[in-house]
């Protein structure tokens, strides 16, 4: 019985991590190389390896994150039940940073965040109240599962074609769009504390939200002037990007602003 409980606990630990890094939702599945015995595979290499190999692919990219991607996918009780400490949970999350040939996580991640080491970045100060611990979990797991992969993707794609990076950090007056659109994915279904700019919350600023029967979900309607202005700006950015061609290296925004193609060392994003 003890062995069975140990196996279940280990499985739950892995599932908690997978629920936040997207692996319980849509994720790339590698197929074997084409051997002429059937249809060729679509994804036969790790995405970062494919990007390195396709240097002639001149397709502009618009990529972004929300400020608190994992906020609606973290349950403190669940974490304390299956991990000995909060730092053990964060270290398990950090082990997913395995970008072969791009990032040596234990040695270089500290440099990305301006910290000496990964372990120091993952450290949780003593005597934090539950709200502060929750914020630490959200900030760190958002960096690990979303910000780092997105920045690395933008930097690698930017060596091939124009790449534009955004962070959505608007605190909406309407309820979370991500929780409505992406339910029941774990990453939007566990949050215990009120959070803004969680995973998928920018969707409500692009689309009106309907249920599976085609009925408008009235509570997600953008009513405040500030929400409506954010929708206008966000859609304008997407529209301007849609008109880009591969030779353009700047994105014109809001009449007078120009956003240059992303470079990690310049931190040029909107």
Tab-separated table of C-alpha atoms in Angstrom:
chain	number	residue	atom	x	y	z
A	1	UNK	CA	0.000	0.000	0.000
A	2	UNK	CA	2.867	2.370	0.804
A	3	UNK	CA	4.457	1.624	-2.576
A	4	UNK	CA	1.132	2.279	-4.312
A	5	UNK	CA	0.725	5.605	-2.502
A	6	UNK	CA	4.276	6.600	-3.435
A	7	UNK	CA	3.610	5.870	-7.119
A	8	UNK	CA	0.342	7.820	-7.023
A	9	UNK	CA	2.063	10.795	-5.370
A	10	UNK	CA	4.813	10.789	-7.996
A	11	UNK	CA	2.208	10.622	-10.761
A	12	UNK	CA	0.307	13.535	-9.232
A	13	UNK	CA	3.523	15.568	-9.007
A	14	UNK	CA	4.116	15.063	-12.732
A	15	UNK	CA	0.495	15.844	-13.577
A	16	UNK	CA	0.567	19.109	-11.623
A	17	UNK	CA	3.562	20.216	-13.684
A	18	UNK	CA	2.030	19.002	-16.953
A	19	UNK	CA	-1.216	20.833	-16.223
A	20	UNK	CA	0.663	24.134	-16.227
A	21	UNK	CA	3.149	23.611	-19.054
A	22	UNK	CA	0.472	22.723	-21.590
A	23	UNK	CA	1.278	19.031	-21.939
A	24	UNK	CA	-2.257	18.043	-20.876
A	25	UNK	CA	-3.630	20.218	-23.683
A	26	UNK	CA	-2.454	20.630	-27.243
A	27	UNK	CA	1.265	19.929	-27.671
A	28	UNK	CA	3.508	18.839	-30.548
A	29	UNK	CA	3.930	15.088	-31.037
A	30	UNK	CA	7.082	13.938	-32.781
A	31	UNK	CA	6.682	11.451	-35.618
A	32	UNK	CA	9.330	9.202	-37.130
A	33	UNK	CA	11.304	10.382	-40.141
A	34	UNK	CA	9.740	9.659	-43.549
A	35	UNK	CA	10.808	6.184	-44.676
A	36	UNK	CA	8.512	5.975	-47.778
A	37	UNK	CA	6.314	3.294	-46.213
A	38	UNK	CA	3.413	5.629	-45.516
A	39	UNK	CA	2.459	9.279	-45.334
A	40	UNK	CA	5.316	11.597	-44.300
A	41	UNK	CA	5.219	12.923	-40.754
A	42	UNK	CA	4.371	16.556	-40.100
A	43	UNK	CA	6.605	17.119	-37.050
A	44	UNK	CA	9.675	14.894	-37.209
A	45	UNK	CA	12.083	17.036	-35.187
A	46	UNK	CA	11.936	19.089	-32.026
A	47	UNK	CA	10.476	22.516	-32.929
A	48	UNK	CA	13.708	24.344	-32.037
A	49	UNK	CA	15.711	21.999	-34.293
A	50	UNK	CA	13.286	22.592	-37.162
A	51	UNK	CA	13.655	26.344	-36.765
A	52	UNK	CA	17.428	26.063	-36.956
A	53	UNK	CA	17.222	23.950	-40.132
A	54	UNK	CA	14.717	26.138	-42.001
A	55	UNK	CA	16.779	29.295	-42.434
A	56	UNK	CA	15.008	30.182	-45.700
A	57	UNK	CA	11.550	30.329	-44.112
A	58	UNK	CA	10.811	34.063	-44.336
A	59	UNK	CA	7.498	34.157	-42.474
A	60	UNK	CA	6.886	36.998	-39.961
A	61	UNK	CA	5.843	35.914	-36.462
A	62	UNK	CA	3.648	37.610	-33.855
A	63	UNK	CA	4.034	35.886	-30.489
A	64	UNK	CA	3.120	36.858	-26.956
A	65	UNK	CA	2.276	35.984	-23.367
A	66	UNK	CA	-0.044	37.212	-20.658
A	67	UNK	CA	1.382	38.652	-17.457
A	68	UNK	CA	0.223	35.816	-15.170
A	69	UNK	CA	-0.154	32.787	-17.459
A	70	UNK	CA	-0.350	30.184	-14.671
A	71	UNK	CA	-2.436	32.156	-12.138
A	72	UNK	CA	-5.626	30.183	-12.816
A	73	UNK	CA	-3.801	26.838	-12.784
A	74	UNK	CA	-2.220	26.907	-9.323
A	75	UNK	CA	-3.829	25.387	-6.235
A	76	UNK	CA	-1.795	25.865	-3.046
A	77	UNK	CA	-3.437	22.958	-1.230
A	78	UNK	CA	-2.653	20.615	-4.100
A	79	UNK	CA	0.992	21.705	-4.174
A	80	UNK	CA	1.498	21.323	-0.406
A	81	UNK	CA	-0.138	17.883	-0.539
A	82	UNK	CA	2.219	16.408	-3.131
A	83	UNK	CA	5.459	18.399	-2.665
A	84	UNK	CA	7.479	18.602	0.535
A	85	UNK	CA	8.172	22.316	0.059
A	86	UNK	CA	7.311	25.124	-2.313
A	87	UNK	CA	10.897	25.212	-3.526
A	88	UNK	CA	10.719	21.503	-4.379
A	89	UNK	CA	7.691	22.281	-6.557
A	90	UNK	CA	9.504	25.121	-8.343
A	91	UNK	CA	12.615	22.980	-8.890
A	92	UNK	CA	10.449	20.238	-10.415
A	93	UNK	CA	8.924	22.854	-12.717
A	94	UNK	CA	12.366	24.172	-13.704
A	95	UNK	CA	13.471	20.687	-14.773
A	96	UNK	CA	11.184	21.033	-17.801
A	97	UNK	CA	13.569	23.631	-19.278
A	98	UNK	CA	15.318	21.272	-21.670
A	99	UNK	CA	15.952	23.256	-24.847
A	100	UNK	CA	18.597	21.057	-26.413
A	101	UNK	CA	21.386	23.088	-27.966
A	102	UNK	CA	19.760	26.391	-27.017
A	103	UNK	CA	19.654	26.685	-23.254
A	104	UNK	CA	21.625	25.028	-20.486
A	105	UNK	CA	19.035	25.824	-17.839
A	106	UNK	CA	21.004	25.323	-14.595
A	107	UNK	CA	23.896	27.501	-15.793
A	108	UNK	CA	22.282	30.170	-17.954
A	109	UNK	CA	18.761	30.773	-16.631
A	110	UNK	CA	20.076	33.059	-13.901
A	111	UNK	CA	21.551	35.306	-16.566
A	112	UNK	CA	18.198	35.619	-18.325
A	113	UNK	CA	16.551	36.919	-15.171
A	114	UNK	CA	19.478	38.925	-13.843
A	115	UNK	CA	20.145	36.453	-11.029
A	116	UNK	CA	23.378	34.591	-10.201
A	117	UNK	CA	21.908	31.068	-10.306
A	118	UNK	CA	18.732	29.191	-11.028
A	119	UNK	CA	18.563	27.919	-7.445
A	120	UNK	CA	18.600	31.450	-6.081
A	121	UNK	CA	15.804	32.460	-8.446
A	122	UNK	CA	13.695	29.513	-7.233
A	123	UNK	CA	14.266	30.236	-3.545
A	124	UNK	CA	11.189	31.251	-1.523
A	125	UNK	CA	11.895	33.790	1.265
A	126	UNK	CA	10.892	32.743	4.776
A	127	UNK	CA	7.695	33.977	6.482
A	128	UNK	CA	5.774	34.785	3.300
A	129	UNK	CA	1.995	34.830	3.698
A	130	UNK	CA	-0.110	32.570	1.418
A	131	UNK	CA	-0.919	35.399	-0.993
A	132	UNK	CA	2.777	36.234	-1.471
A	133	UNK	CA	3.631	32.530	-1.881
A	134	UNK	CA	0.897	32.264	-4.528
A	135	UNK	CA	2.340	35.296	-6.344
A	136	UNK	CA	5.826	33.753	-6.227
A	137	UNK	CA	4.497	30.498	-7.708
A	138	UNK	CA	2.663	32.402	-10.461
A	139	UNK	CA	5.619	34.625	-11.387
A	140	UNK	CA	8.144	31.793	-11.409
A	141	UNK	CA	6.041	29.212	-13.253
A	142	UNK	CA	4.962	31.849	-15.795
A	143	UNK	CA	8.650	32.541	-16.454
A	144	UNK	CA	9.499	28.830	-16.691
A	145	UNK	CA	6.580	27.568	-18.767
A	146	UNK	CA	5.830	30.623	-20.916
A	147	UNK	CA	8.231	33.571	-20.815
A	148	UNK	CA	11.483	31.669	-21.328
A	149	UNK	CA	10.164	29.444	-24.182
A	150	UNK	CA	8.484	32.440	-25.832
A	151	UNK	CA	11.573	34.658	-25.662
A	152	UNK	CA	13.789	31.851	-26.977
A	153	UNK	CA	11.338	31.141	-29.804
A	154	UNK	CA	11.126	34.832	-30.701
A	155	UNK	CA	14.900	35.193	-30.670
A	156	UNK	CA	15.444	32.100	-32.822
A	157	UNK	CA	12.657	32.986	-35.275
A	158	UNK	CA	13.978	36.547	-35.377
A	159	UNK	CA	17.215	35.259	-36.869
A	160	UNK	CA	15.154	34.033	-39.836
A	161	UNK	CA	12.386	36.609	-40.284
A	162	UNK	CA	10.676	39.571	-38.609
A	163	UNK	CA	9.366	38.675	-35.153
A	164	UNK	CA	7.166	40.790	-32.889
A	165	UNK	CA	6.638	40.076	-29.205
A	166	UNK	CA	3.819	41.309	-26.938
A	167	UNK	CA	2.912	40.918	-23.271
A	168	UNK	CA	-0.758	41.244	-22.360
A	169	UNK	CA	-0.974	42.712	-18.854
A	170	UNK	CA	-4.323	44.528	-18.814
A	171	UNK	CA	-6.463	44.171	-15.673
A	172	UNK	CA	-9.906	43.807	-17.217
A	173	UNK	CA	-13.170	44.867	-15.591
A	174	UNK	CA	-14.768	41.733	-17.084
A	175	UNK	CA	-14.279	38.162	-15.749
A	176	UNK	CA	-11.503	35.932	-17.086
A	177	UNK	CA	-12.045	35.042	-20.748
A	178	UNK	CA	-9.528	32.220	-20.538
A	179	UNK	CA	-11.520	30.448	-17.833
A	180	UNK	CA	-14.618	30.573	-20.028
A	181	UNK	CA	-13.047	29.708	-23.388
A	182	UNK	CA	-10.490	27.085	-22.304
A	183	UNK	CA	-12.408	25.329	-19.533
A	184	UNK	CA	-11.856	22.531	-18.429
A	185	UNK	CA	-8.089	22.700	-19.135
A	186	UNK	CA	-6.302	22.518	-15.744
A	187	UNK	CA	-4.283	25.659	-16.431
A	188	UNK	CA	-7.467	27.777	-16.209
A	189	UNK	CA	-9.485	25.687	-13.746
A	190	UNK	CA	-7.611	25.677	-10.443
A	191	UNK	CA	-6.935	29.267	-9.433
A	192	UNK	CA	-7.985	30.038	-5.857
A	193	UNK	CA	-7.253	33.756	-5.822
A	194	UNK	CA	-8.501	36.537	-8.080
A	195	UNK	CA	-6.112	36.934	-10.979
A	196	UNK	CA	-5.980	39.126	-14.053
A	197	UNK	CA	-4.132	38.520	-17.317
A	198	UNK	CA	-4.118	34.754	-16.920
A	199	UNK	CA	-3.753	32.156	-19.664
A	200	UNK	CA	-6.118	32.930	-22.547
A	201	UNK	CA	-7.495	36.146	-21.053
A	202	UNK	CA	-6.513	38.147	-24.144
A	203	UNK	CA	-8.962	36.051	-26.203
A	204	UNK	CA	-11.873	38.110	-24.887
A	205	UNK	CA	-10.270	41.186	-26.440
A	206	UNK	CA	-10.200	39.583	-29.878
A	207	UNK	CA	-13.460	37.600	-29.904
A	208	UNK	CA	-16.890	37.841	-28.349
A	209	UNK	CA	-17.290	34.802	-26.079
A	210	UNK	CA	-20.052	32.257	-26.774
A	211	UNK	CA	-20.879	28.912	-25.180
A	212	UNK	CA	-20.939	25.622	-27.128
A	213	UNK	CA	-24.588	26.212	-28.029
A	214	UNK	CA	-23.867	29.558	-29.659
A	215	UNK	CA	-25.224	31.701	-26.818
A	216	UNK	CA	-23.345	34.885	-25.933
A	217	UNK	CA	-21.853	34.723	-22.437
A	218	UNK	CA	-23.084	38.095	-21.233
A	219	UNK	CA	-20.709	38.428	-18.262
A	220	UNK	CA	-17.687	38.429	-20.584
A	221	UNK	CA	-18.937	41.424	-22.583
A	222	UNK	CA	-16.497	44.334	-22.519
A	223	UNK	CA	-18.467	47.276	-21.138
A	224	UNK	CA	-15.964	49.716	-19.656
A	225	UNK	CA	-14.302	52.316	-21.868
A	226	UNK	CA	-10.833	51.144	-20.814
A	227	UNK	CA	-11.596	47.537	-21.861
A	228	UNK	CA	-13.002	48.738	-25.179
A	229	UNK	CA	-9.881	50.830	-25.820
A	230	UNK	CA	-7.624	47.825	-25.106
A	231	UNK	CA	-9.663	45.735	-27.557
A	232	UNK	CA	-9.292	48.448	-30.205
A	233	UNK	CA	-5.511	48.635	-29.688
A	234	UNK	CA	-5.033	44.874	-29.568
A	235	UNK	CA	-7.017	44.236	-32.751
A	236	UNK	CA	-5.200	47.096	-34.492
A	237	UNK	CA	-1.872	45.440	-33.659
A	238	UNK	CA	-3.044	42.106	-35.107
A	239	UNK	CA	-4.467	43.824	-38.199
A	240	UNK	CA	-1.244	45.727	-38.871
A	241	UNK	CA	0.727	42.497	-38.474
A	242	UNK	CA	-1.530	40.747	-41.004
A	243	UNK	CA	-0.512	43.327	-43.641
A	244	UNK	CA	3.224	42.792	-43.124
A	245	UNK	CA	5.420	41.195	-45.730
A	246	UNK	CA	8.638	39.320	-45.047
A	247	UNK	CA	10.866	42.287	-45.938
A	248	UNK	CA	9.431	44.627	-43.292
A	249	UNK	CA	11.272	44.837	-39.981
A	250	UNK	CA	8.952	47.224	-38.114
A	251	UNK	CA	5.320	47.017	-37.044
A	252	UNK	CA	3.386	50.301	-37.231
A	253	UNK	CA	1.136	50.792	-34.209
A	254	UNK	CA	-1.402	53.385	-33.107
A	255	UNK	CA	-0.552	55.820	-35.875
A	256	UNK	CA	2.849	57.024	-34.662
A	257	UNK	CA	4.552	54.126	-32.837
A	258	UNK	CA	6.869	51.643	-34.535
A	259	UNK	CA	7.769	48.313	-32.940
A	260	UNK	CA	11.054	46.881	-34.291
A	261	UNK	CA	11.588	43.180	-34.801
A	262	UNK	CA	12.345	41.438	-31.496
A	263	UNK	CA	15.867	41.060	-30.148
A	264	UNK	CA	16.436	39.595	-26.680
A	265	UNK	CA	19.318	41.946	-25.917
A	266	UNK	CA	17.183	44.992	-26.749
A	267	UNK	CA	13.993	43.829	-24.959
A	268	UNK	CA	11.853	45.478	-27.623
A	269	UNK	CA	8.303	44.289	-27.039
A	270	UNK	CA	4.905	45.882	-26.486
